Short mmCIF file of C-alpha atoms in Angstrom, two decimals:
data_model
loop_
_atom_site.label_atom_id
_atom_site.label_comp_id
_atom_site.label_asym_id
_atom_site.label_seq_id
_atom_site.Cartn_x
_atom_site.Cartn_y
_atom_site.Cartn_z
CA UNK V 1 0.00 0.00 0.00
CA UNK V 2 1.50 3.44 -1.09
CA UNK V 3 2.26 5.57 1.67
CA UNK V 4 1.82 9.55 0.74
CA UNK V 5 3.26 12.56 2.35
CA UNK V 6 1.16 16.12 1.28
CA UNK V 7 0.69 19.09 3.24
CA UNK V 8 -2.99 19.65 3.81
CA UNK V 9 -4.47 23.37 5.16
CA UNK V 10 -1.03 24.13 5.92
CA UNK V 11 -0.28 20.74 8.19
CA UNK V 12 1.81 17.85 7.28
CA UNK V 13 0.44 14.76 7.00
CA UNK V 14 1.40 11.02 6.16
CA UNK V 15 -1.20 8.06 4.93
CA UNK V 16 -1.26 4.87 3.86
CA UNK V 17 -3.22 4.54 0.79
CA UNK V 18 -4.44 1.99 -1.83
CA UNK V 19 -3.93 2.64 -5.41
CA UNK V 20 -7.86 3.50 -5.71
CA UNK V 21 -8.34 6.13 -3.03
CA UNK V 22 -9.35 9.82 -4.00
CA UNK V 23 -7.96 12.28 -2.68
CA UNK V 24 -11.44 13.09 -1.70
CA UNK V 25 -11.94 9.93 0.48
CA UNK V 26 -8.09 10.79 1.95
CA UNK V 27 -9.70 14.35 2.99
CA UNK V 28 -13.32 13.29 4.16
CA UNK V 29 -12.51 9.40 5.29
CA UNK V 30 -8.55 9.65 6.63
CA UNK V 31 -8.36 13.07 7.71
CA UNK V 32 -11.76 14.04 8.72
CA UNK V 33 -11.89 17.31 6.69
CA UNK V 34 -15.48 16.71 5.64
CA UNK V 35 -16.01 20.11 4.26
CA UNK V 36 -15.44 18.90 0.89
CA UNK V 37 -18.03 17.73 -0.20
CA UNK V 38 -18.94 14.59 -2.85
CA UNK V 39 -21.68 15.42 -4.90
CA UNK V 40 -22.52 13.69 -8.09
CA UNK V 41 -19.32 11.84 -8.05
CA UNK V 42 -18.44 11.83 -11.79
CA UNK V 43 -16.09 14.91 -11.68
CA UNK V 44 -18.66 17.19 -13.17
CA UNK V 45 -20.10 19.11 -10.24
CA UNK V 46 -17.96 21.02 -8.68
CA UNK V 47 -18.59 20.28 -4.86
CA UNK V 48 -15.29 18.73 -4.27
CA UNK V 49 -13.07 21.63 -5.47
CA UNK V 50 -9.87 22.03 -3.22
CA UNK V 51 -6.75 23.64 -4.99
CA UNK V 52 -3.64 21.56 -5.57
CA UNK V 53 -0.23 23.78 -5.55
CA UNK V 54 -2.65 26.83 -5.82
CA UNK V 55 -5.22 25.47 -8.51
CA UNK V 56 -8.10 24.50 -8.40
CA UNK V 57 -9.32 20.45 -8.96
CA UNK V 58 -11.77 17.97 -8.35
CA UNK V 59 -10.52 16.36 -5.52
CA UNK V 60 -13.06 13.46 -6.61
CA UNK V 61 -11.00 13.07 -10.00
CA UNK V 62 -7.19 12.61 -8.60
CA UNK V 63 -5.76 9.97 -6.62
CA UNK V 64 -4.59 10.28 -3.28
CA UNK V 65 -1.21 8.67 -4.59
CA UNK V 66 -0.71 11.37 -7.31
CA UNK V 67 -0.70 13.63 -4.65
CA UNK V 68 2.30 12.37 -2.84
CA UNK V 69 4.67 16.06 -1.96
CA UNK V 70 1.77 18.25 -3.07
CA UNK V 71 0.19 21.24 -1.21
CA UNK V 72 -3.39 20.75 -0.67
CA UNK V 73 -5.93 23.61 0.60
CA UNK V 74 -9.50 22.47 1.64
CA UNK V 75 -12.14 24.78 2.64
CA UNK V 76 -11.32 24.23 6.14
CA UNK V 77 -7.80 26.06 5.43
CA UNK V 78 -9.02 29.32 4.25
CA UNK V 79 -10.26 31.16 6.89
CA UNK V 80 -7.64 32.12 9.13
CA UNK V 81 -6.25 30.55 12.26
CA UNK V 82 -8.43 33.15 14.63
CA UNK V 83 -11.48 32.20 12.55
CA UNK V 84 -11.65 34.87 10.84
CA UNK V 85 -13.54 34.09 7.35
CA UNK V 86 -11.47 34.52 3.96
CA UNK V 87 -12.51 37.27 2.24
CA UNK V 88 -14.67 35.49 -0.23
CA UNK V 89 -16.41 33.73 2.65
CA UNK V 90 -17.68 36.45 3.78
CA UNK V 91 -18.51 37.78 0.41
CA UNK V 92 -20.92 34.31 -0.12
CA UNK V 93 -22.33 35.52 3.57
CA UNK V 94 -22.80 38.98 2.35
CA UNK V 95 -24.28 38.39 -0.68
CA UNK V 96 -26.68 35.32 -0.04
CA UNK V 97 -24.53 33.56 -2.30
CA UNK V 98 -25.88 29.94 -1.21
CA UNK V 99 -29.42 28.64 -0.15
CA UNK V 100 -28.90 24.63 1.01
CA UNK V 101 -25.36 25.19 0.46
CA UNK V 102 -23.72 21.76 -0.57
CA UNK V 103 -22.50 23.63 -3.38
CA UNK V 104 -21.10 26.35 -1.33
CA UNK V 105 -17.18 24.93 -0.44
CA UNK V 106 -16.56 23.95 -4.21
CA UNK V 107 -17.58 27.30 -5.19
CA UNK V 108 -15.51 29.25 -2.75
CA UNK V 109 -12.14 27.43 -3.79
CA UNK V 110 -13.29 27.62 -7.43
CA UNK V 111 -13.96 31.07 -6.59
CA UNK V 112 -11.29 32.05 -5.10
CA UNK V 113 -8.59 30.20 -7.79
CA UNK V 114 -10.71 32.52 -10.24
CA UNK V 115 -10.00 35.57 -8.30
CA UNK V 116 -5.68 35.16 -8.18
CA UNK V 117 -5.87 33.98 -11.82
CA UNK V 118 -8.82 36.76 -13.04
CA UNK V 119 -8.72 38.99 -10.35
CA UNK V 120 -10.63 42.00 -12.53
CA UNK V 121 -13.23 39.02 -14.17
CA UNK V 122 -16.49 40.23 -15.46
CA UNK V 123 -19.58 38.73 -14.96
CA UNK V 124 -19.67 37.07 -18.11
CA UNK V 125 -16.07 35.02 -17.70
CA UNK V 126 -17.52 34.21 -13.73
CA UNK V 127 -20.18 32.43 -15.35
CA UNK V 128 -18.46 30.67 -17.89
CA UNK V 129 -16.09 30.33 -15.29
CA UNK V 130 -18.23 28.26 -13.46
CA UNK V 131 -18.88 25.66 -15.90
CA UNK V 132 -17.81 22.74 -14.00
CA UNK V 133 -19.43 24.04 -10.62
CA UNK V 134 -23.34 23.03 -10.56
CA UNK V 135 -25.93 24.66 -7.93
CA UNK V 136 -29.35 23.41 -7.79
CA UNK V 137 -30.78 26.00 -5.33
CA UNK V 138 -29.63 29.71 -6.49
CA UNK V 139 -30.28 30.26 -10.15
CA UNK V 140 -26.58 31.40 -9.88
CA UNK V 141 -26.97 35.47 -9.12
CA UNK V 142 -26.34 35.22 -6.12
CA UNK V 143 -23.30 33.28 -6.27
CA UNK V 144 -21.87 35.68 -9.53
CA UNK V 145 -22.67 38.58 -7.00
CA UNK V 146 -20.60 36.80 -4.03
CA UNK V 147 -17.45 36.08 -6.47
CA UNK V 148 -17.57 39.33 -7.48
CA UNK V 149 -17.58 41.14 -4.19
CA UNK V 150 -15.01 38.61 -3.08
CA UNK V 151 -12.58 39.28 -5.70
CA UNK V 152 -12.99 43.32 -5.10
CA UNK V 153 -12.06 42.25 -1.51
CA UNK V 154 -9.27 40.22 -1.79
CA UNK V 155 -7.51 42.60 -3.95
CA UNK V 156 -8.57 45.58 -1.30
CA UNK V 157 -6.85 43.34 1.34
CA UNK V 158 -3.84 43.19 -0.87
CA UNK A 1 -13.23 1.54 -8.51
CA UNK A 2 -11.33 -2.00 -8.71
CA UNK A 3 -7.74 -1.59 -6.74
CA UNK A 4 -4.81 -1.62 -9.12
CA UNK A 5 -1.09 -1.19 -8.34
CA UNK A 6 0.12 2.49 -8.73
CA UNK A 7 3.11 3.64 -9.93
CA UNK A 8 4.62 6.74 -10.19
CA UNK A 9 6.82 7.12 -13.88
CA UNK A 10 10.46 8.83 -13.29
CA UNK A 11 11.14 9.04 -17.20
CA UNK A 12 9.81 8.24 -20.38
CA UNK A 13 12.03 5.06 -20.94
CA UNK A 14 10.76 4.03 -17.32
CA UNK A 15 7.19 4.66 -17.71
CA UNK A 16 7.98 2.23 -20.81
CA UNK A 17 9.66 -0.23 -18.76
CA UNK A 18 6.93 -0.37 -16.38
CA UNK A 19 4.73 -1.16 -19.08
CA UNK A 20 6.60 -3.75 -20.97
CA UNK A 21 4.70 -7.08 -21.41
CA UNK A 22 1.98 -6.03 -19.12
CA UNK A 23 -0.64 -5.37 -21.41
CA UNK A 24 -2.86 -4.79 -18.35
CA UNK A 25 -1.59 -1.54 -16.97
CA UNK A 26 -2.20 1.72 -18.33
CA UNK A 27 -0.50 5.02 -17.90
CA UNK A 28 -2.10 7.71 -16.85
CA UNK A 29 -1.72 11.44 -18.02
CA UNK A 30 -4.06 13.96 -16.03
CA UNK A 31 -6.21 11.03 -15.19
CA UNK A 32 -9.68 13.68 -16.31
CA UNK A 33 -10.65 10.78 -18.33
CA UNK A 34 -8.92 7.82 -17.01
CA UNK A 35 -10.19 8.18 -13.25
CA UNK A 36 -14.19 8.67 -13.97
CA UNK A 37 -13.67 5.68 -16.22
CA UNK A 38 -12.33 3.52 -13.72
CA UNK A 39 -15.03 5.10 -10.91
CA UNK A 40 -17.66 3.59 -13.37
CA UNK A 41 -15.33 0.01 -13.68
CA UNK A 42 -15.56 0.13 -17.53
CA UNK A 43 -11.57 -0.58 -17.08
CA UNK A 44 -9.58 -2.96 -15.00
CA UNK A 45 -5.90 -2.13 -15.10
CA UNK A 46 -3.78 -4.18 -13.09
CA UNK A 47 -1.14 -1.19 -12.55
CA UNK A 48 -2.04 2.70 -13.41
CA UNK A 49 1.53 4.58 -14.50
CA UNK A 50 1.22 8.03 -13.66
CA UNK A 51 3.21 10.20 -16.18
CA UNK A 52 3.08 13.20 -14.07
CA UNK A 53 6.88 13.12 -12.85
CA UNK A 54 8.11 13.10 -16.11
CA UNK A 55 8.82 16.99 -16.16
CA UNK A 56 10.00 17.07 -19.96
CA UNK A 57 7.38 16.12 -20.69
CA UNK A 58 4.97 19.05 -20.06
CA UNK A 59 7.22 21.64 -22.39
CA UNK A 60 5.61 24.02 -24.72
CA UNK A 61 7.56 25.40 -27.58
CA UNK A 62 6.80 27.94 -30.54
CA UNK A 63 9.44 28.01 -33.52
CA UNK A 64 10.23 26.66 -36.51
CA UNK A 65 7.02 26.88 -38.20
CA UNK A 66 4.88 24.80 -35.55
CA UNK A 67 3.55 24.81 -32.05
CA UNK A 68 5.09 21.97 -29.80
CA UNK A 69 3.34 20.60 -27.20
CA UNK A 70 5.06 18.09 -24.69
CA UNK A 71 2.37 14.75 -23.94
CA UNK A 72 1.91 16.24 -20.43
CA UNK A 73 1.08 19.96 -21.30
CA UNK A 74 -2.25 20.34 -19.50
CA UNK A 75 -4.84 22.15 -21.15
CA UNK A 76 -4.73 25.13 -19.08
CA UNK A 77 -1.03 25.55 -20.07
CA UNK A 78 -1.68 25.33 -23.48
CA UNK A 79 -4.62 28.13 -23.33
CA UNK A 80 -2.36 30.47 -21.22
CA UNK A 81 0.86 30.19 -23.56
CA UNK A 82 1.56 33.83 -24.65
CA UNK A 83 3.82 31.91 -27.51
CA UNK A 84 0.66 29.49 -28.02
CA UNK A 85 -1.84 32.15 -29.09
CA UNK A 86 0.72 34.10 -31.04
CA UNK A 87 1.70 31.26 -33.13
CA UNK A 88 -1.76 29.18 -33.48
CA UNK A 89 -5.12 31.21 -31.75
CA UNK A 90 -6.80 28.75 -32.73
CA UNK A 91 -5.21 25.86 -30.68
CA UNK A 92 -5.23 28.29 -27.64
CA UNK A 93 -8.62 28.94 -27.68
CA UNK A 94 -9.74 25.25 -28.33
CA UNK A 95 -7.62 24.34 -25.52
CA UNK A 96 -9.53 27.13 -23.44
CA UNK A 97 -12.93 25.57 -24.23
CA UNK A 98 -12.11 22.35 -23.01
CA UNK A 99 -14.15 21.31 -20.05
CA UNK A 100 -14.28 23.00 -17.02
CA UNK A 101 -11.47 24.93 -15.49
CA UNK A 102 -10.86 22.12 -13.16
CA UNK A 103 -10.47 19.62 -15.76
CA UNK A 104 -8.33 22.31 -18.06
CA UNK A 105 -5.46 22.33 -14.94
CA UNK A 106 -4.94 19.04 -14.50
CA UNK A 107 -5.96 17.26 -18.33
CA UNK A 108 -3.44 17.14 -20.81
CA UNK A 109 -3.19 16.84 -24.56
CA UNK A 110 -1.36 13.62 -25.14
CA UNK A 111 -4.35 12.25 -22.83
CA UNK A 112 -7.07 13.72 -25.05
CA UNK A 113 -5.33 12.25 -27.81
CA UNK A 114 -3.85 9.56 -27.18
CA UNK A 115 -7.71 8.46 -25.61
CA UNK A 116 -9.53 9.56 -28.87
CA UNK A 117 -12.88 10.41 -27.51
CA UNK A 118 -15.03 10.61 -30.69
CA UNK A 119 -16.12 13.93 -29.15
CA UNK A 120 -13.00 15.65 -27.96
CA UNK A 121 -11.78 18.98 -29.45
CA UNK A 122 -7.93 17.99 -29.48
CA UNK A 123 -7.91 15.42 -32.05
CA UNK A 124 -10.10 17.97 -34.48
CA UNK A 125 -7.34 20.64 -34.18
CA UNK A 126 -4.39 17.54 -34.50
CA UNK A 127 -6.10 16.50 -37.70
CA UNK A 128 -6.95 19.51 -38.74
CA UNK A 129 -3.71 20.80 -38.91
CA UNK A 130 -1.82 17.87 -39.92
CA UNK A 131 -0.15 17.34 -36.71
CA UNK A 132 2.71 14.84 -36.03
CA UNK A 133 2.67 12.85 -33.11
CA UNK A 134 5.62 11.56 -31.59
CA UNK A 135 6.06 8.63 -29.17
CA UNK A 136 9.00 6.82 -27.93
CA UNK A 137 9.14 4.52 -30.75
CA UNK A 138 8.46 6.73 -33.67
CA UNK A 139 6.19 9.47 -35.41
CA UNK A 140 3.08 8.94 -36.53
CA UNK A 141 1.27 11.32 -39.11
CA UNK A 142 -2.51 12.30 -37.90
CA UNK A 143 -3.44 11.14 -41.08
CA UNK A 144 -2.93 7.95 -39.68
CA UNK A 145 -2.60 8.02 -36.46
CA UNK A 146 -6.88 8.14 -35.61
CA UNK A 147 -8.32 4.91 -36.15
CA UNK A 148 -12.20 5.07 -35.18
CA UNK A 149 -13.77 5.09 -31.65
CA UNK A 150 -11.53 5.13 -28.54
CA UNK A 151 -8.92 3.78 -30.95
CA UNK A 152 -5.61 4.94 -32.51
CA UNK A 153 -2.63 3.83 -34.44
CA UNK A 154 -0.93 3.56 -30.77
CA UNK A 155 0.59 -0.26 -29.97
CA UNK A 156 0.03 -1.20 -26.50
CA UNK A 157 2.63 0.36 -24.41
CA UNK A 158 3.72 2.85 -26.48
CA UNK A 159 3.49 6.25 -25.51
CA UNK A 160 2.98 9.73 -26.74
CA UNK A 161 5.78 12.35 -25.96
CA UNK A 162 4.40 15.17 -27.84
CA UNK A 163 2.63 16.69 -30.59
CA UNK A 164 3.50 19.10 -33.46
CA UNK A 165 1.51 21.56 -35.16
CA UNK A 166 2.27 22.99 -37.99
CA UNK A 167 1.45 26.74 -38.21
CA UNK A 168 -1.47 27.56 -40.31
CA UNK A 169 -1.68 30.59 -42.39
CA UNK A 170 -5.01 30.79 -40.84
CA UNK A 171 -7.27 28.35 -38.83
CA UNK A 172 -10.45 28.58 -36.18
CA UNK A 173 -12.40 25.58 -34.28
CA UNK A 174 -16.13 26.08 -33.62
CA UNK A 175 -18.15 23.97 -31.93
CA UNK A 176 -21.35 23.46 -30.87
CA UNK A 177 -21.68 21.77 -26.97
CA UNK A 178 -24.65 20.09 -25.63
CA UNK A 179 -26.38 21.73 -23.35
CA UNK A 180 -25.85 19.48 -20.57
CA UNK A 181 -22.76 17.36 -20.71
CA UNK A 182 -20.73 20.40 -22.78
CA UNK A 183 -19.07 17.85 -25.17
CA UNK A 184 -19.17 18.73 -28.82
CA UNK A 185 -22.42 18.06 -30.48
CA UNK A 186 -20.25 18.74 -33.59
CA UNK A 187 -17.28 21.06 -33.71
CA UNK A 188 -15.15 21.79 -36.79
CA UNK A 189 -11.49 23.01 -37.15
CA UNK A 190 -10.76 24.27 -40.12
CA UNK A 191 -7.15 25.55 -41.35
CA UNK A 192 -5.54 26.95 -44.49
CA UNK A 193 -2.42 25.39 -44.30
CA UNK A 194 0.51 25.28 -46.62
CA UNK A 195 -0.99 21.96 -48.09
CA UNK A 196 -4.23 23.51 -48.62
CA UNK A 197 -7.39 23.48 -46.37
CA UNK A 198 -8.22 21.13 -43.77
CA UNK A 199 -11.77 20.79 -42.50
CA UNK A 200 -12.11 18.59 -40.22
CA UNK A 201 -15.59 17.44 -37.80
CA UNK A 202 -15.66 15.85 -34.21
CA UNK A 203 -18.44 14.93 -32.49
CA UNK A 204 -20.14 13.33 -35.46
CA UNK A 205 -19.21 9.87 -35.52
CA UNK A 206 -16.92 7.52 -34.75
CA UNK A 207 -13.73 9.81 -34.47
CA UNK A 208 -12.70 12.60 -36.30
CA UNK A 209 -13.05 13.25 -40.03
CA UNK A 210 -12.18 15.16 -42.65
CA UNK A 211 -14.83 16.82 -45.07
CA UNK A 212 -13.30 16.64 -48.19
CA UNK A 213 -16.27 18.02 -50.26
CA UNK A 214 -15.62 21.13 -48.11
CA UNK A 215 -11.36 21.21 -48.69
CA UNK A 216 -11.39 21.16 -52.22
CA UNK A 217 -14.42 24.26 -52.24
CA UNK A 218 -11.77 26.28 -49.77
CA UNK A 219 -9.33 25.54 -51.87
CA UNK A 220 -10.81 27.08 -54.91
CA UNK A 221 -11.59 30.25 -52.64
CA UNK A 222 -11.54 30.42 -48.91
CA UNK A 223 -14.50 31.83 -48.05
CA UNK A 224 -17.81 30.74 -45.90
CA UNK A 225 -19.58 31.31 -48.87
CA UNK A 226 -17.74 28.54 -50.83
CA UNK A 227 -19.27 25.93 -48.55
CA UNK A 228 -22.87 26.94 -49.61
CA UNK A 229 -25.24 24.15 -51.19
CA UNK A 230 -22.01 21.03 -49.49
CA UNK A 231 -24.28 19.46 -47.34
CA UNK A 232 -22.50 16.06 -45.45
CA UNK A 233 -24.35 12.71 -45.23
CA UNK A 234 -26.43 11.97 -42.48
CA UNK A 235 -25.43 8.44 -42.92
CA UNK A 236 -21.55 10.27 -41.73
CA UNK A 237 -22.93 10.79 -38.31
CA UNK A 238 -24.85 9.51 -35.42
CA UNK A 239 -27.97 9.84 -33.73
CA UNK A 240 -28.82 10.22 -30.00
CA UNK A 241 -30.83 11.68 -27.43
CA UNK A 242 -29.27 14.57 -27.98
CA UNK A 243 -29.45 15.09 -31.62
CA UNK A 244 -30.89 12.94 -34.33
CA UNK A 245 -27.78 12.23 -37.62
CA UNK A 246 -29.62 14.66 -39.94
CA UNK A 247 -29.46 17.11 -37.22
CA UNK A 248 -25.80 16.38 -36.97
CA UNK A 249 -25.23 16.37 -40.10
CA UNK A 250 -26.93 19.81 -40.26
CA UNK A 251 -24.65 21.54 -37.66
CA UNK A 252 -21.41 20.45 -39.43
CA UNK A 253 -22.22 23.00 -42.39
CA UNK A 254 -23.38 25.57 -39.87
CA UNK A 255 -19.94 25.32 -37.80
CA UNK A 256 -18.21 24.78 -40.64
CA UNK A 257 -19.35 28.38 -42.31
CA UNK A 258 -19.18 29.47 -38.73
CA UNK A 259 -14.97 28.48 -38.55
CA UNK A 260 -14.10 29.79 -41.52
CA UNK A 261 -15.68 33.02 -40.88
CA UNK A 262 -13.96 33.00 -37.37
CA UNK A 263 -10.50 32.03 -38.94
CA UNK A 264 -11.13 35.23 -41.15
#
């Protein structure tokens, strides 16, 4: 069985794994990080977006194994270590961005990968930037409306 | 997912070593493709290789009259490559459309290609340019190298190391996506190249094809209005849920007007 080494929010950690396991089952099953969230499981919804080395993936669509020296940020590793939401937490707060919100920690880390890589994005490229994150509550506005604030944020807090 | 054994490639010729005689293991480029497919057990490898490591592999180089792109580029490299969209706009801004942005930072183009979706955009743009692929055994020419569904000119265990384009004078891909999944319903690339035009259709079929009805008018005067009145079998395409073959068939002279126009 493969044993991998990865930081994770910041925290080293070491796990056995078998070839098979996701680095989504690692997060939610090994380490307990159940923020990330598995929705429909075939890599094309969006709820189990964590960034890898800074970008943003499916954390349902990559092996644990790949994984081994990488730099993993979950949900749980944004806000800061006084609690203190991320900027575009608080903008999804603000803004009403989620309604059930199982959606909600996939589009924060897609969010906020959008925001270092487009931090000026308009509403059009949020939307089409959001292809591969699906919500079944909001109709969306509310969510392009969050990203946006949050990107005007984190570049303020620059 | 069945278990397999995982292995992590150092090189090229190891990755190839790994895989010699085993025709049961399978490497694995950004995995976009390879990992739902084993979720769903429509594969058993006994061993996944995992090309990753191999940094050469993921170079991407402009000059000499053609884009080249290492096996491992993924397809968010290609899309951001300043010396990409200089050289070939086109290929940058199929490479853009790919997916989602999640699948564009980790999938690569020898994946795409070397797994021959019959709806992918990447082999349209390697056909459509007359691409050569190289592997560690040899080239291959894209002429040749797409075979029909899922299949290629690839022998078991050989690998693709990277892919060259020649530069167009001009070129565009267009595509239509369905609504829901995003693949191409159709999508045509079309390029004026030094050997004349290309046109060439995914999505219809069982793997890219060229239109060569539609060449030979674009040759006589590239224009969208030299395409009017070439209308492409229905009996060329398939028919789905999504989109019956005459419908299809349809939508490959609308895109096709549609690229040309784009490619200017």
């Amino acid at each position: 069985m493969p044993q991998v080494s990865m930081t994770v929010n910041g925290r080293p950690i070491k796990a056995d794994v078998e070839g098979r396991t996701l680095l989504v089952q690692l997060l939610r099953e090994k380490l307990g990080l159940t923020g990330t969230h598995v929705g429909c499981d075939t890599s094309q919804c969006g709820a189990c977006v964590v960034h890898v080395d800074g970008k943003s993936a499916k954390s349902c669509t990559l092996l644990a194994a790949q994984l081994d020296g990488a730099n993993i940020t979950t949900i749980e590793g944004l806000a800061g270590a006084d609690g203190k939401l991320h900027p575009m937490q608080e903008a999804f707060r603000d803004n009403h961005g989620l309604q059930c919100g199982f959606c909600t920690p996939g589009m924060v880390m897609s969010a906020v990968d959008l925001a270092k890589t487009n931090p000026n994005a308009s509403e059009h490229e949020i939307r089409e930037w959001l292809e591969g994150n699906i919500c079944r509550c909001t109709g969306y506005h509310n969510i392009v409306k969050s990203i946006q604030a949050g990107a005007a944020a984190m570049q303020a807090a620059k | 997912m069945y278990d397999f054994a995982y292995h992590k490639a150092s090189s090229v010729a190891d990755a190839a070593a790994k895989a010699k005689g085993n025709d049961d293991a399978k490497f694995m480029a950004g995995g976009q493709t390879l990992i739902p497919t084993l979720k769903q057990r429509l594969a058993r490898p006994s061993d996944v290789i995992d090309l990753a490591a191999i940094a050469d592999l993921k170079s991407i180089a402009a000059g000499g009259g053609a884009v080249t792109l290492g096996a491992m580029a993924t397809h968010a490299s290609v899309a951001a490559s300043a010396d990409v969209k200089k050289a070939i706009p086109a290929l940058a801004a199929l490479a853009e459309g790919i997916g989602d942005p999640q699948v564009r930072n980790r999938g690569t183009v020898g994946g795409s290609v070397a797994n021959n979706d019959p709806a992918a955009d990447y082999p349209a743009a390697v056909l459509g340019l007359g691409a050569t692929i190289h592997t560690d055994q040899r080239q291959i020419a894209a002429d040749d190298f797409f075979l029909s569904v899922f299949t290629t000119a690839l022998n078991p265990g050989e690998l693709i190391t990277r892919i060259s384009f020649p530069v167009p004078e001009k070129a565009a891909y267009v595509k239509f996506p369905s609504p829901a999944s995003r693949y191409a319903m159709i999508g045509v690339f079309v390029a004026k190249t030094a050997k004349g035009a290309r046109v060439v259709v995914t999505g219809a079929g069982n793997g890219v094809i060229r239109i060569k009805s539609m060449e030979a008018a674009l040759d006589k005067a590239w224009s969208a209005a030299s395409l009017d009145g070439i209308a492409v079998s229905a009996s060329a395409c398939n028919g789905d849920i999504h989109g019956s073959s005459e419908y299809r068939a349809h939508l490959i002279s609308v895109m096709a007007k549609r690229a040309v126009a784009a490619a200017g």
